Tab-separated table of C-alpha atoms and ligand atoms in Angstrom:
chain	number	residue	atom	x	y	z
A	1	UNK	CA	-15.738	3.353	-20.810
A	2	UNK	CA	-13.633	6.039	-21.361
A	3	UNK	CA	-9.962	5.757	-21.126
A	4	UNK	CA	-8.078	8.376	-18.748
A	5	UNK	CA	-4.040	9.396	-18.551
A	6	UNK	CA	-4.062	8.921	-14.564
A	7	UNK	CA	-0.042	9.235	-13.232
A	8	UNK	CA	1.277	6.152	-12.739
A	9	UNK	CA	1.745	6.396	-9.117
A	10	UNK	CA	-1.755	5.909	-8.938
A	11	UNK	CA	-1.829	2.986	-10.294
A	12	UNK	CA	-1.786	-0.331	-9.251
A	13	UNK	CA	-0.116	-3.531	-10.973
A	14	UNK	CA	-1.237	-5.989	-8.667
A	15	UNK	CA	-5.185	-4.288	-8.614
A	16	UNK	CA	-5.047	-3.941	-11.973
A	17	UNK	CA	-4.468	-7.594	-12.876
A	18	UNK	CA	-7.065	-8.235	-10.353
A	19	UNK	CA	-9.799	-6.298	-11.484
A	20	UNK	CA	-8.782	-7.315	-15.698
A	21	UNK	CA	-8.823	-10.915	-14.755
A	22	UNK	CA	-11.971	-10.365	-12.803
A	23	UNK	CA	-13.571	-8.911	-15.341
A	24	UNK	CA	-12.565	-12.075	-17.899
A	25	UNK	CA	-13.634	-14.396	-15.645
A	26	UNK	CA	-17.229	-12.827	-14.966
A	27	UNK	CA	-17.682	-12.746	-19.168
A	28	UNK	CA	-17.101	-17.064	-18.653
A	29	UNK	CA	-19.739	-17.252	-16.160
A	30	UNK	CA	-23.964	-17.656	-15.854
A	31	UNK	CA	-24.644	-13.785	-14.177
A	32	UNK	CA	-24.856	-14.861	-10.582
A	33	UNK	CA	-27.504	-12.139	-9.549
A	34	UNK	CA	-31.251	-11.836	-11.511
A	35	UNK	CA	-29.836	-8.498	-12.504
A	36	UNK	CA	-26.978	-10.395	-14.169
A	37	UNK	CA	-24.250	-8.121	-12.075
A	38	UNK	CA	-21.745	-10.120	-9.664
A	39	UNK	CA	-21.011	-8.517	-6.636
A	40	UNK	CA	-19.098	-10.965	-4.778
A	41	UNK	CA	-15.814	-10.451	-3.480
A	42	UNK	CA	-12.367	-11.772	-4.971
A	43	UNK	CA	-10.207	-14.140	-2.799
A	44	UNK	CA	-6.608	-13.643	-2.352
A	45	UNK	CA	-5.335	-15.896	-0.385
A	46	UNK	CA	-2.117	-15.548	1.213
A	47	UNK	CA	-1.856	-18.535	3.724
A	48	UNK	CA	-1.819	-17.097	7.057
A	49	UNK	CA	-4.417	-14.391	6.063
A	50	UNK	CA	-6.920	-14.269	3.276
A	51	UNK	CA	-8.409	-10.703	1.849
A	52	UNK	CA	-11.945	-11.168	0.156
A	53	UNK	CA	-11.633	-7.779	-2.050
A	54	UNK	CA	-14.796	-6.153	-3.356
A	55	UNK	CA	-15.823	-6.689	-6.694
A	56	UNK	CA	-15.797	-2.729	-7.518
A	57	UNK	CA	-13.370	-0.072	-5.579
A	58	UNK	CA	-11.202	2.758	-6.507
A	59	UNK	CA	-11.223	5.778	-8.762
A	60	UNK	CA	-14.285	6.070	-10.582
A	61	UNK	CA	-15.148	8.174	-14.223
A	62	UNK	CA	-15.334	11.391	-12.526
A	63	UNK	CA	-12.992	11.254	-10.534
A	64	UNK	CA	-10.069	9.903	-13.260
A	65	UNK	CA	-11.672	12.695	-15.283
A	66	UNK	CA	-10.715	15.284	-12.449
A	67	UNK	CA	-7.280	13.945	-12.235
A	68	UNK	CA	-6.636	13.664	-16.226
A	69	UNK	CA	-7.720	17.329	-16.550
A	70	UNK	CA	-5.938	19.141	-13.436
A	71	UNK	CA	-2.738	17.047	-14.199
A	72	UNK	CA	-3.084	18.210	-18.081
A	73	UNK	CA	-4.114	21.770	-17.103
A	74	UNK	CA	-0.418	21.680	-14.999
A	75	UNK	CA	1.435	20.907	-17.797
A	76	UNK	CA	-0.057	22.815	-20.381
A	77	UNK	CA	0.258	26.211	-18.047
A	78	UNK	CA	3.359	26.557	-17.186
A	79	UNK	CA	4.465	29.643	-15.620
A	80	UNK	CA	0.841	30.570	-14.721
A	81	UNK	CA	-0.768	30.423	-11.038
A	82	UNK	CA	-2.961	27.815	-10.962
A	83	UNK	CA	-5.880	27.650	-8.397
A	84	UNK	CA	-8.452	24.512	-7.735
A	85	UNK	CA	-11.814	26.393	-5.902
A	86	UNK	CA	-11.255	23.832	-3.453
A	87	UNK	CA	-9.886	20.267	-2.733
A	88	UNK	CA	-10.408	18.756	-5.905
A	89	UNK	CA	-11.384	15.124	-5.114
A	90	UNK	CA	-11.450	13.779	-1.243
A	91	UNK	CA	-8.155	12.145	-1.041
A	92	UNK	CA	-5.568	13.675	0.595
A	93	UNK	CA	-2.901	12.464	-1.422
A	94	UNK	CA	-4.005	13.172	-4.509
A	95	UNK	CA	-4.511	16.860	-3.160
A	96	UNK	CA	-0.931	16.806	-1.741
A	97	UNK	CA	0.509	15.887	-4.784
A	98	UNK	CA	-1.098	19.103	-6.870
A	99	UNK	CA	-0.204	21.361	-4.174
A	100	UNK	CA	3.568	19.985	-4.762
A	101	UNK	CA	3.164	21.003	-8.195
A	102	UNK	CA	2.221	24.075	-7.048
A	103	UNK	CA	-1.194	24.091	-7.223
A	104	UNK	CA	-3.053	26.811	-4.467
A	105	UNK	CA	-6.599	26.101	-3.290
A	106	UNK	CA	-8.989	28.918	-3.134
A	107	UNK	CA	-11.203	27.444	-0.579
A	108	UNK	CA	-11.245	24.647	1.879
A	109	UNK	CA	-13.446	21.861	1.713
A	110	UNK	CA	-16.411	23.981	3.732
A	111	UNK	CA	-16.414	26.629	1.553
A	112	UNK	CA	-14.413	28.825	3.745
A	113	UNK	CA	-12.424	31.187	1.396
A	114	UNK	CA	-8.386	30.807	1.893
A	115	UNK	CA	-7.276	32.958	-0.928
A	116	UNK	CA	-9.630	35.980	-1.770
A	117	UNK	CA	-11.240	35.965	-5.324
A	118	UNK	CA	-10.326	39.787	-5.045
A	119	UNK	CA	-6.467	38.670	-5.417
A	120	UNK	CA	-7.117	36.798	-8.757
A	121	UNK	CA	-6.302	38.579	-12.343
A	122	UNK	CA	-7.724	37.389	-15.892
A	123	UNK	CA	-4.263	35.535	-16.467
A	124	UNK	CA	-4.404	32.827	-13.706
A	125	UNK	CA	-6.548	29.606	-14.484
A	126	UNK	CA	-9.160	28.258	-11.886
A	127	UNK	CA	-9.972	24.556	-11.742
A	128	UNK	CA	-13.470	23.674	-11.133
A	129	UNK	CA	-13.472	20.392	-8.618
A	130	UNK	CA	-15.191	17.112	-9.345
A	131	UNK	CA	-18.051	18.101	-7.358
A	132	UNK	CA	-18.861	21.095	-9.634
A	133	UNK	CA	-19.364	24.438	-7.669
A	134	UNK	CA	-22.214	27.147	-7.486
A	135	UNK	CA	-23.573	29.374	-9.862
A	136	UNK	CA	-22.368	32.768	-7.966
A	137	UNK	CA	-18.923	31.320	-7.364
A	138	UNK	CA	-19.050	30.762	-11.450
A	139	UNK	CA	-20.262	34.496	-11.929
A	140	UNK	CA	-17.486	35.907	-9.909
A	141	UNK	CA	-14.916	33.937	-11.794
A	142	UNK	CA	-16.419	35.281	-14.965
A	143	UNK	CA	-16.135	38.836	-13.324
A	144	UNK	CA	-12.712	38.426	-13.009
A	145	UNK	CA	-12.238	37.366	-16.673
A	146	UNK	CA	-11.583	33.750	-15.845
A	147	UNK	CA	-13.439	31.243	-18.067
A	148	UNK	CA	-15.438	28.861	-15.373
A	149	UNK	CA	-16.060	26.408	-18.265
A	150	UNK	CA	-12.351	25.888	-19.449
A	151	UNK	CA	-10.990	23.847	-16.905
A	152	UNK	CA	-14.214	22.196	-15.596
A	153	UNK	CA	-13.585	19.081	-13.619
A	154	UNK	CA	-17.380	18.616	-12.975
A	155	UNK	CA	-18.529	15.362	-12.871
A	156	UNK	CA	-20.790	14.165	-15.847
A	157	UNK	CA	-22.861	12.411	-13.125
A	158	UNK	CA	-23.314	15.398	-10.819
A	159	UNK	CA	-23.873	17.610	-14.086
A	160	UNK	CA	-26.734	14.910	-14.663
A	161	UNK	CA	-28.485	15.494	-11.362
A	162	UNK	CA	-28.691	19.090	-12.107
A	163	UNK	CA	-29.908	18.613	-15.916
A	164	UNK	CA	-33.131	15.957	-14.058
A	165	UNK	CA	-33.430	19.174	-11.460
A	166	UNK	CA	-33.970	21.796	-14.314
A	167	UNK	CA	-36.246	19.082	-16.201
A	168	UNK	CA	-38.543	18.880	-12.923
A	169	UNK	CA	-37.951	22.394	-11.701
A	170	UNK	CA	-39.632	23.398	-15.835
A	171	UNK	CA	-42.597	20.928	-14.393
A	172	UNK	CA	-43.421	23.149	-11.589
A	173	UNK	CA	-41.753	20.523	-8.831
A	174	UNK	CA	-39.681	21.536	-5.911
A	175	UNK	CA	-36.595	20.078	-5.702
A	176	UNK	CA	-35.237	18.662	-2.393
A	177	UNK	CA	-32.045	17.633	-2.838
A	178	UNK	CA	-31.033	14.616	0.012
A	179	UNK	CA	-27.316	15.809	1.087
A	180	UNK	CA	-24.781	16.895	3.659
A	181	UNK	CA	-25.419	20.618	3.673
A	182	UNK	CA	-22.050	22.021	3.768
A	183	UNK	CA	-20.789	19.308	1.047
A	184	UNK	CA	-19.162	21.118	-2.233
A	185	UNK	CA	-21.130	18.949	-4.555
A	186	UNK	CA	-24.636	19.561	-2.217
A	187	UNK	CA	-24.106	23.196	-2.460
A	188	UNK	CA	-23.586	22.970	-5.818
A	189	UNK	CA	-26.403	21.142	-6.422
A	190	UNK	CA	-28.625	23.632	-4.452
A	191	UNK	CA	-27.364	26.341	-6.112
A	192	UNK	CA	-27.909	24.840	-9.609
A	193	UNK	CA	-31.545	23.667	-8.831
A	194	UNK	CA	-32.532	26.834	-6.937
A	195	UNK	CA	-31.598	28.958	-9.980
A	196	UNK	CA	-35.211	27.016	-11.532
A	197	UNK	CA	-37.039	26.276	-8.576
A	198	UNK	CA	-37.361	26.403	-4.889
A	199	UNK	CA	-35.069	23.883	-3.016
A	200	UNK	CA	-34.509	22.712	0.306
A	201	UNK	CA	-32.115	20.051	1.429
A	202	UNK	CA	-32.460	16.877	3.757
A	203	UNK	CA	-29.894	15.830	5.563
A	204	UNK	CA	-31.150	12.354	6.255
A	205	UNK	CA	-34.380	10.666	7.021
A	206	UNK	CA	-34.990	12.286	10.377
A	207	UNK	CA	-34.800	15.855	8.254
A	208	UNK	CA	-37.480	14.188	5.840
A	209	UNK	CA	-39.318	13.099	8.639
A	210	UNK	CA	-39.273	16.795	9.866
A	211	UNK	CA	-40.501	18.245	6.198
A	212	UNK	CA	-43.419	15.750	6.018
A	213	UNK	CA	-44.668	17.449	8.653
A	214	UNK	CA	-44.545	20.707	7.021
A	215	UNK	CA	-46.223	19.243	3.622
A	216	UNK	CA	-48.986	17.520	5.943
A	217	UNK	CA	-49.705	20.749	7.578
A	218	UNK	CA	-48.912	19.420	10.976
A	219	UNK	CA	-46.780	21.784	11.619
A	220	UNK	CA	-46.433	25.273	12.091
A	221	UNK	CA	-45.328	27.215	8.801
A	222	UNK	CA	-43.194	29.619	10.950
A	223	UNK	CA	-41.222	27.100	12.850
A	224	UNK	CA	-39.702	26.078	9.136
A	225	UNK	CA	-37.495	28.956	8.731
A	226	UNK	CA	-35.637	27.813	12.121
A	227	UNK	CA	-35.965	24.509	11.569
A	228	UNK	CA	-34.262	24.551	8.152
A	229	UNK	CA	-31.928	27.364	8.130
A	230	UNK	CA	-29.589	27.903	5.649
A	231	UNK	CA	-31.035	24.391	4.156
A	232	UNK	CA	-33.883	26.434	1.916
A	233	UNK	CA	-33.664	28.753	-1.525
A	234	UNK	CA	-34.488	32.416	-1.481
A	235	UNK	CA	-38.584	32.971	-0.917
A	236	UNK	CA	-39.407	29.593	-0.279
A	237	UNK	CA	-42.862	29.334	1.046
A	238	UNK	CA	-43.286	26.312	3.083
A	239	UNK	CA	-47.343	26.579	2.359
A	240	UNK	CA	-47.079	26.897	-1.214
A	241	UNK	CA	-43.461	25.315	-2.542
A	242	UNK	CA	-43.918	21.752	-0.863
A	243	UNK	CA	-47.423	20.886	-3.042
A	244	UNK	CA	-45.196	18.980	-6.042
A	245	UNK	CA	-41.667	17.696	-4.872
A	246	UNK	CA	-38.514	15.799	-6.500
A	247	UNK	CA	-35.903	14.027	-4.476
A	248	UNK	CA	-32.528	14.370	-6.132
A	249	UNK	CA	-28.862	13.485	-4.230
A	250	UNK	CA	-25.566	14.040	-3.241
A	251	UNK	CA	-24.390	11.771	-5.489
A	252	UNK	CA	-21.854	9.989	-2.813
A	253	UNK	CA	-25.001	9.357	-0.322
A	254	UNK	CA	-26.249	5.946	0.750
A	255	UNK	CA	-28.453	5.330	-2.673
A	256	UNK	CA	-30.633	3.002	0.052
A	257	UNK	CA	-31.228	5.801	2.134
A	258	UNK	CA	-32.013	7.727	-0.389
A	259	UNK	CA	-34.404	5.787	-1.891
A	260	UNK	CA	-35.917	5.497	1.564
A	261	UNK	CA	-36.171	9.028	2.318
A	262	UNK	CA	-38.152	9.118	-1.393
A	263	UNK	CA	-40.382	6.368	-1.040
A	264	UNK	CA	-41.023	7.877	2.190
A	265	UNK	CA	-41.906	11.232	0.607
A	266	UNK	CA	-43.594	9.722	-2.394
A	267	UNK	CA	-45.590	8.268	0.552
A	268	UNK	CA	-46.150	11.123	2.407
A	269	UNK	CA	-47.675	13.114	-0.854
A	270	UNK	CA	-50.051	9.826	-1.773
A	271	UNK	CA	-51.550	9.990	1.282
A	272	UNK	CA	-52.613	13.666	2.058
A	273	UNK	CA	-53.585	14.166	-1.862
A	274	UNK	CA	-55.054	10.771	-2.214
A	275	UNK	CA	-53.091	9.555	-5.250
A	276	UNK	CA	-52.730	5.896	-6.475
A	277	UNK	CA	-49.503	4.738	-8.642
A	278	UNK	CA	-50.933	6.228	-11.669
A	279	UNK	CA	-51.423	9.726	-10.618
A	280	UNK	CA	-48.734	10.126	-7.965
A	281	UNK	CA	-46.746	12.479	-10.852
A	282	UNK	CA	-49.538	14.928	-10.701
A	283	UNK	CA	-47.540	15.729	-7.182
A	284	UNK	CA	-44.185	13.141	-6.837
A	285	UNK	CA	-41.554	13.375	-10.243
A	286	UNK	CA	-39.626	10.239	-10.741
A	287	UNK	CA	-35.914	10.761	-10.502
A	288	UNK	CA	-34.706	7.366	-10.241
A	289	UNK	CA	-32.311	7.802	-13.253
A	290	UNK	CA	-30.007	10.170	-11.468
A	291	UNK	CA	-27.899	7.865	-8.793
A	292	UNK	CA	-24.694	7.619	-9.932
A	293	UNK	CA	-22.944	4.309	-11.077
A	294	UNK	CA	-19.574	4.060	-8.864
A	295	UNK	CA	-21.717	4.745	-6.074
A	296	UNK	CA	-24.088	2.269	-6.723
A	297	UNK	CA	-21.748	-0.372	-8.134
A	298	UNK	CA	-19.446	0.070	-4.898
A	299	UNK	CA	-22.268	0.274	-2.539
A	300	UNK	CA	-23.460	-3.010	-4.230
A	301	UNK	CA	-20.216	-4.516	-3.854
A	302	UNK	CA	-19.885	-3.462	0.106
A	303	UNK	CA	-23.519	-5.602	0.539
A	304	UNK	CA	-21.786	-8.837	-1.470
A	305	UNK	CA	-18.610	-9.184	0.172
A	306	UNK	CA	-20.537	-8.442	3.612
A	307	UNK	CA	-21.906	-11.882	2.757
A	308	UNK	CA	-18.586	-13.635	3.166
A	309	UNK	CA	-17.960	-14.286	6.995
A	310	UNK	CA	-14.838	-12.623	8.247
A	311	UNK	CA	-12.771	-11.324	11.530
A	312	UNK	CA	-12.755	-7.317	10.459
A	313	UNK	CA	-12.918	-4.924	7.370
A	314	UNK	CA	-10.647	-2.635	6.215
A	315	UNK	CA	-11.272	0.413	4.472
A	316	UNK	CA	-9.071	2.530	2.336
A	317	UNK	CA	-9.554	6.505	1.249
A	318	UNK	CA	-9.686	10.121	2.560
A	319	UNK	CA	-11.324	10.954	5.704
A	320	UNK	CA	-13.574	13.450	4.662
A	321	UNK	CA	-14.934	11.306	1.650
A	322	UNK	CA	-18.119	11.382	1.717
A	323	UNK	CA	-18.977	7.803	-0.505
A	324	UNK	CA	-15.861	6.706	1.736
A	325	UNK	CA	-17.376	6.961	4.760
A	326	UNK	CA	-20.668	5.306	3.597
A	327	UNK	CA	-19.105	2.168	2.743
A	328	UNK	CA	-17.238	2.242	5.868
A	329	UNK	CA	-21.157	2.314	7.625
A	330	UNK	CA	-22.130	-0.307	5.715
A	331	UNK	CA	-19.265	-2.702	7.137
A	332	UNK	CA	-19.086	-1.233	10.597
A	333	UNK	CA	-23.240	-2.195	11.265
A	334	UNK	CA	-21.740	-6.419	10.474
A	335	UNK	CA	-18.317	-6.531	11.801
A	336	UNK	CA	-15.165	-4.714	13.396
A	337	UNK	CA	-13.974	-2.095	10.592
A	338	UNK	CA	-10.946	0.491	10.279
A	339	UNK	CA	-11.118	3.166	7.570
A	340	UNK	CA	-7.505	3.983	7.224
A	341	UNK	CA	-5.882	6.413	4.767
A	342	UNK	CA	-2.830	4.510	4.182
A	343	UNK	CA	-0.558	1.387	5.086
A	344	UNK	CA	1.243	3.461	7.182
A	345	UNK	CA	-1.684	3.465	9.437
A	346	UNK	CA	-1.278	-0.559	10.827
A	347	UNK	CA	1.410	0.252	12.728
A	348	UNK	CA	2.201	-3.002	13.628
A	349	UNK	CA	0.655	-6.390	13.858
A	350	UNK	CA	-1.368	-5.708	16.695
A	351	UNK	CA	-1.861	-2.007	16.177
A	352	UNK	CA	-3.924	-0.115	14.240
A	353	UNK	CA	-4.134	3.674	14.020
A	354	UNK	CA	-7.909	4.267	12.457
A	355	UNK	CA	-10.446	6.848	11.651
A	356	UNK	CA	-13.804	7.485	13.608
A	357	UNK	CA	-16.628	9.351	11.600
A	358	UNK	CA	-18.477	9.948	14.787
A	359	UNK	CA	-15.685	11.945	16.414
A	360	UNK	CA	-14.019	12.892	13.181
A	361	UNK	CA	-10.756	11.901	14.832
A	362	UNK	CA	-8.325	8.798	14.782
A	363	UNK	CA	-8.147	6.243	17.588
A	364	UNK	CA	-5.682	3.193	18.526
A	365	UNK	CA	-7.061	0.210	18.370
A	366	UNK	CA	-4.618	-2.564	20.178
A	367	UNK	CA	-5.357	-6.589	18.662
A	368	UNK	CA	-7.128	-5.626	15.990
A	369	UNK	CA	-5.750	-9.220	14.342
A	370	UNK	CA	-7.723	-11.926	16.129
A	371	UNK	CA	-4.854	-15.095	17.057
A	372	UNK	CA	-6.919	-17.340	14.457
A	373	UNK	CA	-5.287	-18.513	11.216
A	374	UNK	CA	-6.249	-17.785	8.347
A	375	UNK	CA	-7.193	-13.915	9.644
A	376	UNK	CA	-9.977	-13.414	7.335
A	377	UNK	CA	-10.461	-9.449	5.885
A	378	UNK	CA	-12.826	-7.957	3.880
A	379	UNK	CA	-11.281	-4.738	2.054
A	380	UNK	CA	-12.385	-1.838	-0.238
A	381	UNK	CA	-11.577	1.605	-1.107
A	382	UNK	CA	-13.524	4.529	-1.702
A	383	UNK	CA	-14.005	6.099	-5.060
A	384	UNK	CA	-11.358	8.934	-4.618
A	385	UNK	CA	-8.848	6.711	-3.694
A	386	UNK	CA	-5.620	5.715	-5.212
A	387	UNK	CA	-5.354	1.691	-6.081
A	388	UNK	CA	-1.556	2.055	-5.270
A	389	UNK	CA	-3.133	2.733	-1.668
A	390	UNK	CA	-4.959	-0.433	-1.423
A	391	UNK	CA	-1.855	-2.175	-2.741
A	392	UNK	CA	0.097	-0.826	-0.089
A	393	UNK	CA	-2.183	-1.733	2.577
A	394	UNK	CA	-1.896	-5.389	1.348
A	395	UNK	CA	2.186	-5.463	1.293
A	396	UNK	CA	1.926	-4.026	4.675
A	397	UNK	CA	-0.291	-7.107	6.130
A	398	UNK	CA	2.289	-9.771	3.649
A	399	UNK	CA	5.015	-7.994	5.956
A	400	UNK	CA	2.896	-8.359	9.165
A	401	UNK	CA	2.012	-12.135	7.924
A	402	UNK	CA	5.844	-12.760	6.955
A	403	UNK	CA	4.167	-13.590	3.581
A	404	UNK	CA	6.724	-13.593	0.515
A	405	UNK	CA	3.934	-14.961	-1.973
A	406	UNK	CA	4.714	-13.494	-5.597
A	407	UNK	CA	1.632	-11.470	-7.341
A	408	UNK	CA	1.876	-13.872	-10.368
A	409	UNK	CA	1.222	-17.199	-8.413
A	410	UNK	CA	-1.198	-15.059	-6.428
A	411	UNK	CA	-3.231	-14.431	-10.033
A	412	UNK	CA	-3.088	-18.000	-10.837
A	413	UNK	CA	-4.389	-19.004	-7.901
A	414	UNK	CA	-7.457	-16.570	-8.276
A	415	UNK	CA	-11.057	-17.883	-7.317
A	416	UNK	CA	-14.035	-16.183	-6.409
A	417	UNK	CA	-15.795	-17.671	-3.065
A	418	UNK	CA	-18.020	-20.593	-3.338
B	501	SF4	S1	-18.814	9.162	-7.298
B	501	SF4	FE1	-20.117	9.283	-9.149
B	501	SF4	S2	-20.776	11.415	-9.259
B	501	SF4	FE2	-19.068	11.351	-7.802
B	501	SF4	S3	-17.243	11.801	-9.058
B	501	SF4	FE3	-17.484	9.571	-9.042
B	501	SF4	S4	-18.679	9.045	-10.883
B	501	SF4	FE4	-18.918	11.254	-10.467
């Protein structure tokens, strides 16, 4: 893979040693899955408290990309203003540290417009986020006499999504694109597709639940409008658009939900045009191909260190990440969990200041360490976030633990559960 010039503060020595020797010890063993991928955890164990760390965490290509290219664009523009459309990744730090280095965001992360477009001239430079942006927002930049394309953080894997949309959208398909609505990369995604084809988006399987009725029939074709506003392309007719459907994705989403809400689709259209597996592409395109790696990879590595039996989980990244969050469901349906965006957050060793996605807000949670030695934690981090972070996090429990144990006997010591 591609190597990226990410600032060192980033960085992590001890994670990095973990994940290199991880990765030479997986080359000397049988592939533990039928797919040949390991996703169990890594032990470190510290004595009084052992942390089972998933197999794959942390920045991933696009994001490293995003960072390589903003911190580049800095250096090689001095003097200029220099504007990111929005937050560039979701990590708060990461975002801090541009807007240090002077850095001005055009837009927050719901699209709502801090700095007009209007005050822009042809000089400044415009950073396009990881999550891409929409076409319009691209047009006005142009306007202006801003190049949209030159400093393009855009994920490859999000650019891939919209390549399979145009490919299916050219085959006559709708696309409905399963995402959070007011998500950057979502609406880029719907503006992108929508420029070929009609579009809708689906929230989640009760929204695709609420669609099937509309491809069925069973429900009224005037109640859609209402039902999906603002969720829906320009002219989309509910009678005619929903006869030949794709299912693409916010590429952050759960890929098992998504692959439920599209084999529940794929379902839906067998049954009311009664097609078999070989002509279910007459109305149902196949866009397996477009989930992205890190998502899947750390998803994949949530469900194998969920198989280790431990007292809580800890995980580490921004609070409005999206793939963050996700793997913070995952270990929250098994076992106590606190998504935390720094060490600074465990307060002390029986306090724990921690983020709720239900009430978007952060709660205190008293004896979150159970009295049972060794504590036993399962941690990851999402794919915007820092390894530095999830280092930190770790010297803050050695300080809680009174644990002095160097990294280097730590590395020796290095096993994989049985
Ligand atoms: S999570 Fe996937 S699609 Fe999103 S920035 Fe990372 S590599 Fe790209």
């Amino acid at each position: 893979m591609k190597q990226f010039n990410v600032p060192i503060i980033y960085r992590s020595p001890l994670i990095a040693a973990i994940k290199n020797k991880r990765k030479a010890l997986d080359k000397l063993k049988k592939p533990a899955t039928p797919s040949g991928r390991d996703f169990s955890p890594t032990l470190l164990d510290f004595g009084p408290f052992h942390i089972y760390l998933a197999r794959h965490f942390g920045f991933c290509y696009g994001v490293e990309n995003a960072i390589d290219i903003a911190f580049r664009t800095i250096e090689e523009n001095p003097g200029k203003r220099i504007f990111l459309l929005s937050e560039m990744i979701h990590n708060p730090q990461v975002n801090a540290d541009l807007l240090e280095k002077g850095v001005q965001f055009l837009q927050d992360t719901h699209g709502k417009q801090v700095i007009p477009f209007e005050s822009l001239t042809k000089e400044d430079v415009v950073i396009i986020p990881a999550f891409g942006t929409t076409l319009a927002i691209e047009k006005k930049l142009e306007e202006i006499g801003i190049p949209a394309n030159k400093y393009d953080t855009t994920c490859p894997f999000v650019e891939k999504v919209w390549n399979r949309s145009e490919q299916i959208a050219e085959k006559n398909y709708t696309v409905i694109v399963h995402g959070k609505p007011t998500h950057e990369e979502t609406r880029a995604t719907f503006s992108h597709a929508s420029a070929h084809t009609p579009t809708v988006i689906v929230n989640d399987m009760a929204e695709a639940g609420a669609l099937a009725l509309y491809i069925t029939g069973e429900k009224s074709a005037e109640l859609f409008e209402t039902e999906f506003a603002g969720k829906f392309s320009a002219g989309f007719d509910v009678t005619r658009d929903l006869e030949r459907i794709g299912v693409v994705n916010q590429t952050t989403m759960l890929a098992s939900h998504t692959q439920e809400i599209s084999d529940f689709l794929k379902l839906v259209m067998l049954k009311k045009y009664n097609l078999n597996d070989q002509t279910i592409e007459e109305r149902f395109a196949d866009t397996r191909d477009t989930l992205c790696y890190a998502t899947n990879d750390n998803q994949s590595a949530v469900y194998g260190m969920l198989e280790t039996e431990a007292d809580l989980a800890i995980v580490v990244g921004g609070y409005n990440s999206s793939n963050t969050s996700h793997l913070v469901e995952l270990c929250a349906a098994k076992l106590p969990t606190y998504f935390i965006n720094n060490e600074t957050k465990i307060i002390a060793a029986d306090t724990i200041q921690h983020y709720d996605c239900h009430t978007r807000s952060e709660n205190i949670t008293k004896h979150f360490l159970p009295g049972k030695k060794p504590v036993k934690i399962l941690m990851t981090s999402g794919a915007s976030c820092p390894d530095a972070l999830v280092e930190g996090v770790i010297e803050k429990l050695k300080t809680i633990f009174s644990v002095n144990k160097p990294v280097s006997e730590l590395l020796e010591q290095l096993n994989t559960p049985a």
